[in-house]
XYZ file of C-alpha atoms in Angstrom:
311
model
C 71.879 108.462 178.847
C 73.406 111.934 178.863
C 76.839 112.667 177.400
C 79.017 115.706 178.063
C 80.789 116.749 174.869
C 84.001 118.790 174.924
C 84.871 121.288 172.198
C 86.619 124.581 171.634
C 84.397 127.617 172.121
C 84.922 128.989 168.610
C 81.916 129.386 166.330
C 83.262 126.768 163.929
C 83.971 124.256 166.680
C 80.507 124.678 168.217
C 78.899 124.427 164.762
C 80.657 121.191 163.889
C 79.970 119.789 167.362
C 76.276 120.550 166.922
C 76.438 118.783 163.537
C 77.991 115.716 165.204
C 75.284 115.749 167.880
C 72.542 115.976 165.253
C 74.043 112.959 163.441
C 74.305 111.024 166.710
C 70.686 111.770 167.611
C 69.553 110.185 164.343
C 70.944 106.820 165.435
C 70.868 107.116 169.250
C 67.309 108.198 170.011
C 67.517 107.712 173.779
C 70.684 109.798 174.283
C 71.098 113.438 175.298
C 74.150 115.612 174.680
C 75.478 118.748 176.355
C 78.381 120.800 174.968
C 81.080 121.968 177.364
C 83.286 124.645 175.719
C 86.960 124.426 176.723
C 89.655 127.024 176.028
C 92.890 125.720 174.493
C 96.373 127.172 174.173
C 95.715 127.867 170.505
C 92.750 130.046 171.438
C 94.811 132.300 173.705
C 98.103 132.506 171.750
C 97.825 135.447 169.348
C 100.906 134.587 167.282
C 100.401 133.469 163.653
C 99.769 129.729 163.657
C 102.707 128.811 161.451
C 105.160 130.335 163.964
C 103.931 128.026 166.743
C 104.680 124.353 167.320
C 101.106 123.339 166.636
C 101.070 119.779 167.936
C 98.065 119.640 170.193
C 97.564 123.379 170.684
C 93.868 123.132 169.806
C 93.123 119.829 171.513
C 95.393 119.084 174.472
C 93.255 120.699 177.166
C 90.071 119.149 175.771
C 91.498 115.645 175.508
C 92.905 115.973 179.025
C 89.325 116.542 180.183
C 88.282 113.349 178.369
C 91.086 111.356 180.017
C 90.164 112.737 183.449
C 86.470 111.875 182.897
C 85.358 115.501 183.113
C 83.702 115.016 179.712
C 82.670 111.876 177.840
C 84.122 112.636 174.422
C 85.610 115.479 172.392
C 84.939 116.813 168.903
C 87.899 118.197 166.958
C 88.899 119.292 163.503
C 90.927 116.195 162.692
C 93.932 118.130 161.424
C 94.303 119.571 164.958
C 94.682 116.097 166.505
C 98.274 114.784 166.781
C 98.975 111.276 165.530
C 100.253 110.309 168.963
C 97.380 110.550 171.406
C 97.639 109.697 175.089
C 97.525 105.917 175.567
C 94.212 106.234 177.385
C 92.519 107.911 174.404
C 91.397 106.852 170.940
C 89.903 108.474 167.844
C 86.644 106.620 168.288
C 84.885 107.915 165.194
C 85.536 109.829 161.964
C 82.224 110.886 160.371
C 81.862 111.518 156.640
C 84.428 114.032 155.539
C 83.434 117.453 154.220
C 84.913 118.872 150.987
C 88.694 119.303 151.148
C 89.132 122.316 148.846
C 90.349 125.749 149.829
C 88.415 128.851 148.776
C 89.329 132.413 147.800
C 87.262 135.273 149.234
C 87.875 138.850 148.103
C 86.375 142.232 148.936
C 85.415 142.971 145.314
C 84.554 139.484 144.098
C 87.841 138.994 142.267
C 89.270 135.507 141.858
C 92.888 134.639 142.551
C 93.499 134.656 138.791
C 92.229 138.180 138.187
C 92.777 140.082 141.437
C 94.965 143.149 140.908
C 98.737 142.974 141.156
C 99.962 144.074 144.578
C 96.809 142.885 146.344
C 97.281 141.661 149.917
C 96.119 138.082 150.540
C 95.676 136.808 154.097
C 96.107 133.231 155.303
C 96.929 131.448 158.555
C 98.642 128.618 156.680
C 102.200 128.611 155.362
C 101.174 125.936 152.853
C 98.489 128.221 151.426
C 100.872 131.167 151.424
C 103.341 129.227 149.291
C 100.577 128.000 146.971
C 99.239 131.549 146.463
C 102.737 132.832 145.679
C 103.279 130.053 143.159
C 100.097 131.042 141.311
C 100.475 134.808 141.665
C 103.999 136.015 142.363
C 102.778 139.619 141.967
C 100.562 139.655 145.073
C 101.601 139.997 148.704
C 100.721 137.241 151.188
C 100.433 138.144 154.877
C 99.580 136.159 158.013
C 96.075 136.527 159.427
C 94.443 135.267 162.635
C 90.901 135.203 163.941
C 87.828 133.082 163.410
C 86.368 132.636 159.931
C 83.867 135.485 160.132
C 86.533 137.825 161.549
C 88.860 136.988 158.673
C 86.096 137.594 156.134
C 85.367 141.019 157.678
C 89.060 141.922 157.414
C 88.804 141.783 153.609
C 86.596 144.885 153.834
C 89.245 146.806 155.784
C 92.515 148.396 154.739
C 94.870 145.519 155.531
C 93.603 142.690 153.298
C 92.070 142.475 149.849
C 91.327 138.750 150.040
C 91.779 135.621 152.137
C 92.271 131.908 151.522
C 90.729 129.350 153.884
C 89.142 125.893 153.947
C 85.777 125.479 152.229
C 84.694 123.038 154.942
C 84.606 125.821 157.525
C 82.460 128.043 155.310
C 80.004 125.204 154.746
C 79.812 124.107 158.389
C 79.113 127.670 159.502
C 76.707 128.190 156.612
C 78.348 131.551 155.920
C 76.657 133.439 153.091
C 79.649 134.905 151.285
C 80.707 134.775 147.620
C 83.831 132.710 147.050
C 85.715 130.914 144.309
C 86.771 127.318 144.863
C 90.477 126.617 144.385
C 91.505 123.421 142.624
C 93.066 120.580 144.587
C 95.852 120.414 142.001
C 96.947 123.986 142.777
C 95.908 124.003 146.445
C 96.497 120.489 147.734
C 94.896 120.379 151.211
C 96.503 119.778 154.565
C 96.435 116.092 155.599
C 93.087 115.526 157.323
C 91.502 118.765 156.072
C 87.709 118.712 156.083
C 87.471 115.803 158.533
C 86.194 115.636 162.110
C 87.743 113.437 164.802
C 85.779 112.317 167.857
C 88.053 111.341 170.741
C 86.961 109.094 173.615
C 88.577 107.041 176.355
C 89.987 103.799 174.958
C 88.324 101.736 177.703
C 84.888 103.368 177.374
C 83.381 100.708 175.141
C 79.817 101.960 175.526
C 80.662 105.477 174.301
C 82.872 104.131 171.508
C 80.076 101.864 170.308
C 77.664 104.790 170.301
C 80.098 107.008 168.338
C 80.941 104.296 165.816
C 77.390 104.511 164.481
C 78.325 107.692 162.575
C 81.739 106.473 161.412
C 82.386 106.723 157.665
C 84.667 103.857 156.644
C 86.141 105.505 153.544
C 86.853 108.760 155.394
C 88.693 106.799 158.112
C 90.842 104.931 155.575
C 91.647 108.072 153.578
C 92.675 109.904 156.736
C 94.877 106.992 157.814
C 96.735 107.133 154.502
C 97.271 110.889 154.723
C 98.423 110.777 158.339
C 100.753 107.827 157.688
C 102.385 109.881 154.946
C 102.614 112.957 157.159
C 104.125 110.942 160.003
C 106.651 109.322 157.690
C 108.017 112.603 156.357
C 107.370 114.314 159.722
C 105.690 117.321 158.165
C 104.789 119.737 160.941
C 102.156 122.390 160.436
C 104.881 124.808 159.396
C 106.209 122.686 156.515
C 104.313 123.255 153.250
C 102.980 119.823 152.382
C 99.572 119.000 150.933
C 98.089 115.514 150.681
C 94.779 114.038 149.627
C 93.628 110.407 149.526
C 90.550 109.311 147.607
C 88.930 105.868 147.608
C 87.719 104.228 144.415
C 86.205 100.786 144.860
C 88.807 98.584 146.550
C 91.628 100.973 145.636
C 92.842 104.268 147.020
C 94.858 107.025 145.347
C 97.117 109.219 147.471
C 98.436 112.433 145.936
C 100.956 114.694 147.643
C 102.636 117.997 146.840
C 105.592 119.333 148.804
C 107.126 122.771 148.376
C 110.271 124.612 149.300
C 109.406 127.404 151.691
C 109.909 130.040 148.966
C 107.658 128.072 146.616
C 110.243 127.893 143.855
C 110.739 124.143 144.105
C 108.121 121.422 144.402
C 107.709 117.666 144.450
C 104.669 115.696 143.341
C 103.959 112.030 144.004
C 100.738 110.153 143.241
C 100.260 106.460 143.939
C 97.404 103.981 143.983
C 97.230 101.113 146.476
C 94.736 98.867 148.186
C 92.170 100.717 150.263
C 92.343 98.190 153.087
C 96.023 98.977 153.726
C 96.130 102.788 153.856
C 99.150 103.055 156.142
C 101.273 101.048 153.702
C 100.199 103.397 150.910
C 101.077 106.426 153.019
C 104.476 105.014 153.860
C 105.128 104.095 150.218
C 104.380 107.653 149.064
C 106.549 108.986 151.896
C 109.445 106.789 150.811
C 109.186 108.074 147.261
C 109.079 111.668 148.498
C 112.224 111.107 150.530
C 113.931 109.462 147.581
C 113.112 112.563 145.540
C 114.678 114.832 148.171
C 111.766 116.144 150.226
C 114.077 116.766 153.182
C 116.051 119.248 151.093
C 112.899 121.290 150.543
C 112.562 121.778 154.296
C 115.925 123.527 154.587
C 115.859 127.128 155.877
C 112.093 127.074 156.443
C 112.368 128.368 160.016
C 114.257 131.485 158.964
C 111.783 132.136 156.160
C 108.820 131.804 158.521
C 110.306 134.317 160.936
C 111.070 136.695 158.070
C 107.534 136.415 156.662
C 105.976 136.927 160.078
C 107.608 140.367 160.267
C 105.830 141.550 157.110
């Protein structure tokens, strides 16, 4: 049996798709897989990511190909997949999640703590920009685009002294570059960060069964808690919210940090619930966030994003 696998053409997307295929081959010895790269809107829009309505910009064209049976399934970074998929599609499998931390990469090996005042830090994420500013108000944070290796190269140029990005991408690409790992407490990750989502047609039971063989149950439950929280507070990619769920036996702890867009105000909620009901835990944390005034933190964010994008 041969399967056609859809993915973005970026180095990271191809690398993680090859990783998925290698995992599938371990448990499906009689199957073959062929990658079909597909260009998405997010690949062709040069604007900084936080200025774009990101819902589906890195997956819509690929999942459309799944629905139209041009490909058999699609491999995505889970955080790029909207909660509301087309009715004909399903997240068929979530393999074991990679590390969720962010990392700091600088041209001279400096860490975020000791890099010089006035240094220019690049990031594609408004959440990370706010988190950097909260730790170091004396540095300048600017938007950056490009694939991981392009961003790393930019630290050797005149425009950026350092960058912040997800450790999972560095590890999946096996990039040999010195970096310092940022703590989850200071740099709470985006909901779903470090996870891969494999999308298939909801009625394609044979493909779903094949993909389920590499499903990681805890990763699925943790992601469901994080996405339930995100859906409840309706945090788009341009609202600085970080969330991380971690299983422990039959329990699960969900921790969330939300920030005002200038980083001066923050909210923190951490709750433990039953692992087998992750959506209830996500909703419960969302309710507490709203009770603490999370909606007030979102005020004026659009104006601030537009102002920052001009820097």
